[in-house]
Coordinates of C-alpha atoms and ligand atoms in Angstrom, one line a residue:
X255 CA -33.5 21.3 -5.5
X256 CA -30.7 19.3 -4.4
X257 CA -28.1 21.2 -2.4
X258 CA -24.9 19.6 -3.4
X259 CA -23.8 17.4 -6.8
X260 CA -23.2 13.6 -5.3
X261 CA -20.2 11.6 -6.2
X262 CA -20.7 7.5 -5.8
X263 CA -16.6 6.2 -5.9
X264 CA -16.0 2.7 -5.8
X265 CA -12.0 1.8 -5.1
X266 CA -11.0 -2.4 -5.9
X267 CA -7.4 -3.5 -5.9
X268 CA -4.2 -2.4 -3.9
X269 CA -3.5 0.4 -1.3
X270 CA -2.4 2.3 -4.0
X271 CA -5.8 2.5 -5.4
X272 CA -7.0 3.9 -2.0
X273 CA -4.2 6.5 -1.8
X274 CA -5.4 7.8 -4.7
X275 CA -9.2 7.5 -4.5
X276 CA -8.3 9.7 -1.5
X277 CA -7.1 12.2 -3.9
X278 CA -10.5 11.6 -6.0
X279 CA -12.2 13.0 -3.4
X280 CA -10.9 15.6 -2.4
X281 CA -10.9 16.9 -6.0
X282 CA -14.3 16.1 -6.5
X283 CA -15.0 18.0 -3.2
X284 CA -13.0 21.1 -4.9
X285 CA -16.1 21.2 -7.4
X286 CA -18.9 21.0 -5.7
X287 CA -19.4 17.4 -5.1
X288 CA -20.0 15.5 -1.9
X289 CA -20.0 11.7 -1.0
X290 CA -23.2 9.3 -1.5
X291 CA -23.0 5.6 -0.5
X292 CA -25.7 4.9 -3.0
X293 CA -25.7 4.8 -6.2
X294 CA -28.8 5.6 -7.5
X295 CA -28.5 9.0 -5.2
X296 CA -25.3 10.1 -7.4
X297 CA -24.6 12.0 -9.8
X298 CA -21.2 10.4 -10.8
X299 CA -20.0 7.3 -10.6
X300 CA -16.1 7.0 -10.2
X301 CA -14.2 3.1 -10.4
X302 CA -11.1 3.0 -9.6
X303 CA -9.8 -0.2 -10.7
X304 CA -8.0 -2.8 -10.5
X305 CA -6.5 -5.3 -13.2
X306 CA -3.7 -7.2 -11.2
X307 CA -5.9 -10.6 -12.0
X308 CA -8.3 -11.4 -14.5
X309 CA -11.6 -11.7 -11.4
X310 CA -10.5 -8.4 -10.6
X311 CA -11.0 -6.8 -14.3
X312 CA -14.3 -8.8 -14.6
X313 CA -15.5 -7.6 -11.2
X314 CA -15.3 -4.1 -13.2
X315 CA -17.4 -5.1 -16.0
X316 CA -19.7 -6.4 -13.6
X317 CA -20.0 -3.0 -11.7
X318 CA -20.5 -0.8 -14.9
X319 CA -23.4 -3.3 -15.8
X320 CA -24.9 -2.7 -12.8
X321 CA -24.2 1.3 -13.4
X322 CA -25.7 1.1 -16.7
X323 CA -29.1 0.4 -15.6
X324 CA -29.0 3.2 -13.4
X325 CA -28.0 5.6 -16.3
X326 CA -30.9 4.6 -18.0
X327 CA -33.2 6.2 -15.4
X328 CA -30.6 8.8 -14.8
X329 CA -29.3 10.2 -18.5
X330 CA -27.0 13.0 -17.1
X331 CA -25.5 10.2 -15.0
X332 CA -21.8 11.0 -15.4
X333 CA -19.4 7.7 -15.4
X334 CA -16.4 8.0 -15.0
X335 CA -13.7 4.8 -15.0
X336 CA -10.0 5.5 -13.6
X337 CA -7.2 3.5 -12.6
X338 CA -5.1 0.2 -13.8
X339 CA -7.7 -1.5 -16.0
X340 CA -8.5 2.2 -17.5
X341 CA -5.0 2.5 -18.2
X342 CA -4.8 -1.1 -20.0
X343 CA -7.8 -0.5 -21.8
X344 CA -8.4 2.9 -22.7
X345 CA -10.5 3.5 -26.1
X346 CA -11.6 0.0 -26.0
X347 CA -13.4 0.6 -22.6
X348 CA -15.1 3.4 -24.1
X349 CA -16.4 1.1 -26.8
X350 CA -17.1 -2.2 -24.3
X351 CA -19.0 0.2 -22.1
X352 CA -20.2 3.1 -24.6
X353 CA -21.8 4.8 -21.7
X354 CA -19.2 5.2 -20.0
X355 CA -18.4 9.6 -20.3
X356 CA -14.7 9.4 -18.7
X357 CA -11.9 7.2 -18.7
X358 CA -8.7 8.2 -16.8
X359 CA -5.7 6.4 -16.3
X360 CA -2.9 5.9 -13.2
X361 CA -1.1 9.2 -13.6
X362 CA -4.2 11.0 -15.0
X363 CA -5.9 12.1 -11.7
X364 CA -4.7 15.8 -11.5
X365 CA -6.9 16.5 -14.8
X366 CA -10.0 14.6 -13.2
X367 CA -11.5 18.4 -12.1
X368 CA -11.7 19.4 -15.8
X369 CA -12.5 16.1 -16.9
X370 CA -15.5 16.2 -15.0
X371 CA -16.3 19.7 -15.3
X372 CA -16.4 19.0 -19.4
X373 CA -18.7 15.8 -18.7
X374 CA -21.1 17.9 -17.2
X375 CA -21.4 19.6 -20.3
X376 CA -21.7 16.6 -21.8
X377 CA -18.0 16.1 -23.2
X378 CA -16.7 12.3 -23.3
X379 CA -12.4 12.4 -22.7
X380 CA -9.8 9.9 -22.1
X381 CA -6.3 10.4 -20.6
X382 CA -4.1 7.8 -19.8
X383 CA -0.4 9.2 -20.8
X384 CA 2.0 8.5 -18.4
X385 CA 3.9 11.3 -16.6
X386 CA 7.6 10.1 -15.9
X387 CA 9.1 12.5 -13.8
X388 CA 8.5 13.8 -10.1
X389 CA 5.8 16.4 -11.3
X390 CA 3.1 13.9 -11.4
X391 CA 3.4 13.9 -7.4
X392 CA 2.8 17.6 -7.3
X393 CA -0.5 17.6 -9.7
X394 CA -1.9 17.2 -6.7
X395 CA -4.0 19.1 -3.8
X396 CA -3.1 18.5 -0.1
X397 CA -5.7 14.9 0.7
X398 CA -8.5 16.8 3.7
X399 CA -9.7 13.6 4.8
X400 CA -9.7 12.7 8.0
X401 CA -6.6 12.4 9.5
X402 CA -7.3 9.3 11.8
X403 CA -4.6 7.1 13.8
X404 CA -2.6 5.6 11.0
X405 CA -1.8 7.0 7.3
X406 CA -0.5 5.5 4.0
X407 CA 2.2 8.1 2.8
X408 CA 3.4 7.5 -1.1
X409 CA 6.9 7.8 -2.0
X410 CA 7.3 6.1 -4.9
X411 CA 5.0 4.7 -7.3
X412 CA 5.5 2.3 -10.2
X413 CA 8.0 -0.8 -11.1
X414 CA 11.0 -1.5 -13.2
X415 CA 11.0 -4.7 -12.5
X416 CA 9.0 -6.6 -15.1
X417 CA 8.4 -9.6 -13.1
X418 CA 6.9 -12.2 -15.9
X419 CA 3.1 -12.5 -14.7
X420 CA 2.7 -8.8 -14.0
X421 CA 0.7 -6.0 -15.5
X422 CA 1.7 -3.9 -12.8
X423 CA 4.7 -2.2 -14.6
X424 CA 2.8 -1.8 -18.1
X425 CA -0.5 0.2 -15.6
X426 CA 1.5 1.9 -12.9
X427 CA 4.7 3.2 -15.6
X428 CA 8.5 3.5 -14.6
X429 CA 9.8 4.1 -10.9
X430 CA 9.6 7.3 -10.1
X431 CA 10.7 8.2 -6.3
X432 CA 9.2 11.6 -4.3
X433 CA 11.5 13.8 -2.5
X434 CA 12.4 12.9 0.9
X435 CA 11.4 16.7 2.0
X436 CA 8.0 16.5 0.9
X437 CA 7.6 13.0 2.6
X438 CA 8.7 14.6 5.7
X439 CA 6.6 17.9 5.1
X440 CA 3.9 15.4 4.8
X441 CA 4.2 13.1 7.6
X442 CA 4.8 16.2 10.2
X443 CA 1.4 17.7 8.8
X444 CA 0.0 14.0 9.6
X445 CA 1.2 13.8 12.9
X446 CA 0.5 17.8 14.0
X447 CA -3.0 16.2 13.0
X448 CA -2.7 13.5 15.5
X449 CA -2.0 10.7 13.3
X450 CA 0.3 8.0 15.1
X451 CA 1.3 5.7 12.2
X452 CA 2.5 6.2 8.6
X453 CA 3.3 3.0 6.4
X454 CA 5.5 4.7 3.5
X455 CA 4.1 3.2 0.2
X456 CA 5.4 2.3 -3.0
X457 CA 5.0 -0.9 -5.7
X458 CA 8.5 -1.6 -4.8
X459 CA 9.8 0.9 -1.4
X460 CA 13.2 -0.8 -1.1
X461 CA 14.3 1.0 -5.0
X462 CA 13.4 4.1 -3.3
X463 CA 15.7 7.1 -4.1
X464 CA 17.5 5.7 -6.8
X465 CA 19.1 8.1 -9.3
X466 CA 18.8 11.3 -7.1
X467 CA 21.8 12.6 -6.0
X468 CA 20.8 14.6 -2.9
X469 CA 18.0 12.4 -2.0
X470 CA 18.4 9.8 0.4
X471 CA 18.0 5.8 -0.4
X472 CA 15.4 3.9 1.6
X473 CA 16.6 3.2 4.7
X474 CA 18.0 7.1 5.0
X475 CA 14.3 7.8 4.1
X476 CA 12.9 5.7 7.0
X477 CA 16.0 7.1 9.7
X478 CA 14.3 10.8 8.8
X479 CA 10.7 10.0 9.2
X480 CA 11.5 8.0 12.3
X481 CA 12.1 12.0 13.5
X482 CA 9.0 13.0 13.2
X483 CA 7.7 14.0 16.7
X484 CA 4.5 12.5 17.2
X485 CA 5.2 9.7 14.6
X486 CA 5.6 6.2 16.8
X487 CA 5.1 3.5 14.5
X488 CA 6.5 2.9 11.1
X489 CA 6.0 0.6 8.6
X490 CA 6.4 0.3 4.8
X491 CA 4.9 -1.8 2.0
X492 CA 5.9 -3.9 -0.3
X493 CA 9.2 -4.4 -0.1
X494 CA 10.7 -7.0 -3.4
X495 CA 13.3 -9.5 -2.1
X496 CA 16.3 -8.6 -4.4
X497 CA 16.5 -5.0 -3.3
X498 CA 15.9 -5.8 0.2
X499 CA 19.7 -4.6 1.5
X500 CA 21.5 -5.3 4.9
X501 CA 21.6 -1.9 5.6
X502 CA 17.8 -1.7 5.3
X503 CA 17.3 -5.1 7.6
X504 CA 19.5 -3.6 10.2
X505 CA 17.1 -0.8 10.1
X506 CA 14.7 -3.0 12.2
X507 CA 17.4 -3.6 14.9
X508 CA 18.3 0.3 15.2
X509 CA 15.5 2.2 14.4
X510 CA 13.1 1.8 17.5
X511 CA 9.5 3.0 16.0
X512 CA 10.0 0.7 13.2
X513 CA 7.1 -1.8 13.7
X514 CA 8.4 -5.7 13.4
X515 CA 6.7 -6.4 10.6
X516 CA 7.8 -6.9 6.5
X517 CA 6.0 -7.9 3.5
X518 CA 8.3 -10.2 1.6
X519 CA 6.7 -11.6 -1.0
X520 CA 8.7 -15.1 -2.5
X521 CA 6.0 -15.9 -5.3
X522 CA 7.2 -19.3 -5.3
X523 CA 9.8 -21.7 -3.5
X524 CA 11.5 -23.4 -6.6
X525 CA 14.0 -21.8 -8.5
X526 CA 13.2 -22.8 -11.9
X527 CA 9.8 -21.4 -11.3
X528 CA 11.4 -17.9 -9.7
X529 CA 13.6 -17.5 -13.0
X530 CA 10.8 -18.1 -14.9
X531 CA 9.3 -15.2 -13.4
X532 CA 12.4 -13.4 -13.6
X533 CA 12.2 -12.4 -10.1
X534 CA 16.0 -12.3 -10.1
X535 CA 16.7 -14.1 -6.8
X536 CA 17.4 -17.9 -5.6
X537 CA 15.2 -19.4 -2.9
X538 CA 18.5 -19.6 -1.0
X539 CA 19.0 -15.6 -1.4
X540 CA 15.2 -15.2 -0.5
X541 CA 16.5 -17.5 2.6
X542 CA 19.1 -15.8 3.7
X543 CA 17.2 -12.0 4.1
X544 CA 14.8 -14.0 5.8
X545 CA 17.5 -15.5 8.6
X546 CA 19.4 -11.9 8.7
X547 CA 15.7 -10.1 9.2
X548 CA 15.3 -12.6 12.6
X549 CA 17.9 -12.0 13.6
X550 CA 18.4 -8.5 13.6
X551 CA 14.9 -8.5 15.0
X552 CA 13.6 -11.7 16.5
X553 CA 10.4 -11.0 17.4
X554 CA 9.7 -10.1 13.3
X555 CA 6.8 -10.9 12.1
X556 CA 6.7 -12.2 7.8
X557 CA 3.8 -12.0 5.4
X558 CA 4.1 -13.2 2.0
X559 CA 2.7 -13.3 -1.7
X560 CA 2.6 -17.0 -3.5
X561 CA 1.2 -17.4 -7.2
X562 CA 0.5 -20.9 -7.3
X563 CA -0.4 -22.6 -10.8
X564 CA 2.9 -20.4 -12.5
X565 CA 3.2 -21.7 -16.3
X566 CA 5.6 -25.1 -16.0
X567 CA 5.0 -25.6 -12.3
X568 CA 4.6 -29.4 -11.4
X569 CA 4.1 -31.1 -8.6
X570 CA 7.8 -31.1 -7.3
X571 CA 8.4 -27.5 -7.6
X572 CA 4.8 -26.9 -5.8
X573 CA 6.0 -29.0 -3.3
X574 CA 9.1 -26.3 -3.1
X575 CA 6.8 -23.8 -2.0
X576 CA 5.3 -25.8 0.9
X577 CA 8.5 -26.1 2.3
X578 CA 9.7 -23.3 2.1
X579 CA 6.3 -21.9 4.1
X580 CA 7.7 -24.3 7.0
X581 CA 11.2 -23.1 6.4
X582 CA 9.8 -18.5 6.9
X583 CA 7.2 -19.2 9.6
X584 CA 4.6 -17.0 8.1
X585 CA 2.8 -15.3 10.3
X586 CA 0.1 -14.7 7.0
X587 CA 0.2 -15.6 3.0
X588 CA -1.6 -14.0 0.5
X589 CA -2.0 -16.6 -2.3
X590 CA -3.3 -16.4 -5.7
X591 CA -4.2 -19.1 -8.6
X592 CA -1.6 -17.9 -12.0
X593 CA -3.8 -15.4 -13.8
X594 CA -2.4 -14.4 -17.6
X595 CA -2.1 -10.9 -17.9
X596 CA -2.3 -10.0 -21.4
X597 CA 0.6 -8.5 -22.4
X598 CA 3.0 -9.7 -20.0
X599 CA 5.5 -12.2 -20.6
X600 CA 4.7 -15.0 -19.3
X601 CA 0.9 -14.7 -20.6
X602 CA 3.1 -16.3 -23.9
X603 CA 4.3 -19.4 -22.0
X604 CA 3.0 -23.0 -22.9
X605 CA 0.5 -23.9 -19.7
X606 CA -0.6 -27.3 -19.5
X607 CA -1.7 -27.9 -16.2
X608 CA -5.5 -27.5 -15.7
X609 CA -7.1 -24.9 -13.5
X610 CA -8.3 -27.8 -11.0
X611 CA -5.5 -28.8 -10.4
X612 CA -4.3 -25.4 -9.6
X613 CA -7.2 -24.4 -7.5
X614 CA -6.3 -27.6 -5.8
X615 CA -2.5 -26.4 -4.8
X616 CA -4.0 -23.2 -4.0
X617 CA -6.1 -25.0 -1.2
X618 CA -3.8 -27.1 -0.2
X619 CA -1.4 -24.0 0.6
X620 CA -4.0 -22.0 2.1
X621 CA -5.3 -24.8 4.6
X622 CA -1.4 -25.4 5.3
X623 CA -1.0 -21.8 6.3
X624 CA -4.1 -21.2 8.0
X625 CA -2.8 -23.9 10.5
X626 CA 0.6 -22.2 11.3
X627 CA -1.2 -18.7 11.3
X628 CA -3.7 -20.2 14.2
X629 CA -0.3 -21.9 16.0
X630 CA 1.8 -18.7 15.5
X631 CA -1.5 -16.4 17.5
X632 CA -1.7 -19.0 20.2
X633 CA 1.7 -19.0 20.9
X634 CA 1.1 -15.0 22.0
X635 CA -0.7 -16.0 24.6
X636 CA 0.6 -15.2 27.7
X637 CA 3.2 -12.8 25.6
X638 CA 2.5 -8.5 26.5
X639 CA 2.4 -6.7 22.6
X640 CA 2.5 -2.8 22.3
X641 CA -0.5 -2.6 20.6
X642 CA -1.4 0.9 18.3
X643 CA -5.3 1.3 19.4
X644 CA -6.9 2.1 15.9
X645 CA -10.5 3.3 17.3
X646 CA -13.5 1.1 18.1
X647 CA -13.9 -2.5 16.5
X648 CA -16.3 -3.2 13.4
X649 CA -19.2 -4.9 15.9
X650 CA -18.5 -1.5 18.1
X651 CA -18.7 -3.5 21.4
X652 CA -14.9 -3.2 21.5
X653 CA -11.5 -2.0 20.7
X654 CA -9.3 -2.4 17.8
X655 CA -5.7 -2.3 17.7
X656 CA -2.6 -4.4 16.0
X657 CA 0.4 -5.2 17.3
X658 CA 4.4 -4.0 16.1
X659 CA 3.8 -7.3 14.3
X660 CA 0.8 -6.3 12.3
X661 CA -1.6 -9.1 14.6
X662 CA -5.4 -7.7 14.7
X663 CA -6.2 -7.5 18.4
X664 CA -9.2 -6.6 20.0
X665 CA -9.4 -5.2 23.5
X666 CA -11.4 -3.6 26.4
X667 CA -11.1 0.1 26.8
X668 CA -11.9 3.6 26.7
X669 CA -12.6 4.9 23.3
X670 CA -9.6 7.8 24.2
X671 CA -7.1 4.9 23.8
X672 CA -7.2 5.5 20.2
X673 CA -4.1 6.0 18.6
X674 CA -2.3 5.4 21.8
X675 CA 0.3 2.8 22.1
X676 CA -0.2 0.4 25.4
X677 CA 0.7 -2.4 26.0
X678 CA -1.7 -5.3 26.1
X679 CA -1.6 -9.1 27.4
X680 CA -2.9 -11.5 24.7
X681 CA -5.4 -13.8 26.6
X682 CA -6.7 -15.5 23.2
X683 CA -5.2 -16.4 19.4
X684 CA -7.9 -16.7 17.0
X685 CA -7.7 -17.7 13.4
X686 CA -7.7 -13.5 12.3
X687 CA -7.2 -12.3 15.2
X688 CA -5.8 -11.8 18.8
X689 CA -7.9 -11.2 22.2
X690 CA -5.9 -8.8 24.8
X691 CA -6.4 -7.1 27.7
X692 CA -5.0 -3.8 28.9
X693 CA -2.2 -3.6 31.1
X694 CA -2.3 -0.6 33.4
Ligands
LIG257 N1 -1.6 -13.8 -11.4 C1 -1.8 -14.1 -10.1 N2 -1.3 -13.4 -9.1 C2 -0.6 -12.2 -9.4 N3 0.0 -11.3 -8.6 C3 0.5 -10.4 -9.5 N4 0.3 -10.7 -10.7 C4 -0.4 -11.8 -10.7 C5 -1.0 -12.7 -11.8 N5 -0.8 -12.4 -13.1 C6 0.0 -11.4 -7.2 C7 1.5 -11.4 -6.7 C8 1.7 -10.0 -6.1 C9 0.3 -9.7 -5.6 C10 0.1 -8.3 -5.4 O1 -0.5 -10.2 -6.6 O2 1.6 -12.4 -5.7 O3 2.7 -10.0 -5.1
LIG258 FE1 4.7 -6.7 -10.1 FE2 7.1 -7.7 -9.7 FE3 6.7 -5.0 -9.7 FE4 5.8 -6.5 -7.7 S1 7.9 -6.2 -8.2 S2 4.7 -4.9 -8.8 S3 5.2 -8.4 -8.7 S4 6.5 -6.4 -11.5

């Protein structure tokens, strides 16, 4: 007889989703059931999903397919389907995939023990209210795994902003901010654990705090956690443009463990395109945090988001977002073809250009930054960058770290380097990633 029930869980989509797949699994673990990477060796299947783009939602159809042969040579199978596409769909997912026993939605987690527990005896359920308040961040048992050298910590989750294209704030629900004491009470657990670098997450971190009286707003969060003994490196993700403040760029010229990196995604360089999202700021405005960030930090490092292919974009305004690429300096882009998100507002817009053409601007872009990513890594060379040792590199025949800038770098070392700070010479600039060697 087996020893212990076995729980497959598969995590697609955003950091979010593996924040709280953590919490999957350590609530799974609170009844009895361990991890399998196979399979055909569980005995429930979790998905946590993911429907920020239409591949991603169809990735999840795929997988249940796949699951549903197994159930046929398994019948007390239990399958259960969670996260942004479970929210969206709900019922209907049930009757898409009719063996499907659970479906649980974004703020639904906490009731996944019982869920389970009542699948077992061979109850079908689906929850997917929303909880708008702060409780739905204390449904929730302290997260045992590994501690490790760097940690995602929540403290908000969800978006007001209702950018046009986005499903995000119709899945995730209204902003809803944690305390700043149980962020700290958090991170100081992390770091008595030995962890060395927490990135403070939230769909949108710079509308931390808003609304709460005694709580602090974002960049008074970041000025406590930089506190933390034991905590070096700080960074945060994703930050939108229009609530990036001064006060919070200045943050990177007074607050030392803040790493000198920022996620700022633009979306697009054209301004008819921008308000057409309703993204409520100018390319000039997106320009001007982008000249204050350099230079109250000048070694800053800027990644972005661009949705190419945005209902009404033509050639000129594409154009718009090449040059404003050259105008940032990206150091990386992540870039995406216009997917209509049912139920959004754009997904009602007149779209007349054709998906070639799209795919086309989306190469186009991508080769463009791939070359000033390559130029930006050779220019380290020669350059010394603290680099945050993660632990041994996926071949194994080396070390992994990244730079205060966010730059994979691999380097020669002992294995006790990890989650050590040192600093490191960069001897190569790769396409991904840096080559470095130790300095003692
Ligand atoms: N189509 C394409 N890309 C999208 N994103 C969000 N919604 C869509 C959509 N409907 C992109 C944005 C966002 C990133 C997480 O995903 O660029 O910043
Ligand atoms: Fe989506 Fe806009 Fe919110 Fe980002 S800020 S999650 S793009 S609605």
């Amino acid at each position: 007889m087996k020893q212990e029930k076995m729980l497959y869980l598969e995590t697609f989509g955003c950091q979010m989703n593996v924040s709280d797949s953590e919490k999957i699994v350590a609530l799974m673990k609170g009844i009895g059931y361990g991890r399998t990477e196979d399979p055909r060796q569980a005995d429930l299947i979790l998905l946590n999903t993911c429907s920020i783009r239409a591949k991603a939602e169809q990735r999840v159809y795929g997988h249940l397919g796949k699951f549903k042969s197994i159930k046929s040579r398994n019948p007390r199978l239990i399958i259960g389907v969670g996260g942004c596409v479970a929210q969206q769909e709900g019922e209907r997912l049930l009757q898409k995939a009719p063996f499907v026993n659970l479906v649980f939605g974004t703020h639904n987690i906490h009731l996944l023990q019982e869920m389970v527990s009542g699948a077992e005896r061979g109850e079908r359920r689906i929850e997917t209210d929303f909880i708008d308040d702060e409780k739905r961040f204390d449904l929730f048992p302290a997260t045992d795994v590994e501690a490790g050298v760097t940690r995602f910590v929540t403290v908000m989750q969800g978006c007001d902003n209702f950018c046009s294209y986005c499903i995000v704030p119709h899945v995730r629900g209204r902003e809803i901010s944690r305390s700043a004491a149980k962020i700290v009470e958090e991170i100081r657990a992390l770091a008595a654990a030995g962890v060395t670098e927490v990135t403070l997450l939230g769909q949108n971190v710079n509308s931390y705090g808003r609304g709460g009286a005694d709580e602090p707003d974002f960049p008074g969060l970041l000025r406590m956690v930089a506190e933390v003994d034991g905590i070096e490196r700080i960074r945060f993700t994703t930050s939108h443009p229009k609530d990036l403040s001064d006060t919070l760029v200045y943050c990177f010229s007074q607050i030392n463990k803040l790493a000198p990196h920022i996620h700022l995604p633009a979306q697009s360089g054209s301004d008819r395109i921008l308000k057409a999202m309703n993204r409520g700021y100018t390319r000039t405005e997106y320009l001007r945090k982008v000249a204050l960030l350099k230079q109250a930090c000048p070694e800053i490092q800027i990644t972005g988001d661009i949705i190419v292919g945005f209902p009404g974009e033509d050639e000129a305004a594409f154009a718009e977002t090449l040059t404003l690429l050259d105008e940032v300096g990206y150091a990386d882009l992540f870039s995406f073809v216009y997917s209509p998100r049912p139920g959004t507002q754009a997904a009602e817009l007149e779209d007349s250009t054709e998906y070639a053409v799209k795919q086309q601007r989306l190469d186009r872009l991508q080769q463009k930054q791939k070359r000033s990513t390559l130029e930006l890594n050779r220019s380290l060379v020669g350059t010394v960058q603290q680099v945050l040792v993660e632990g041994a590199s996926s071949t194994g025949d080396c070390l992994f770290g990244r730079t205060g800038g966010n730059r994979g770098t691999l380097l020669d070392g002992a294995p006790s380097l990890a989650g050590k700070v040192i600093p490191v010479r960069i001897v190569e600039g790769l396409q991904t990633l840096l080559k470095g060697e130790v300095l003692h």
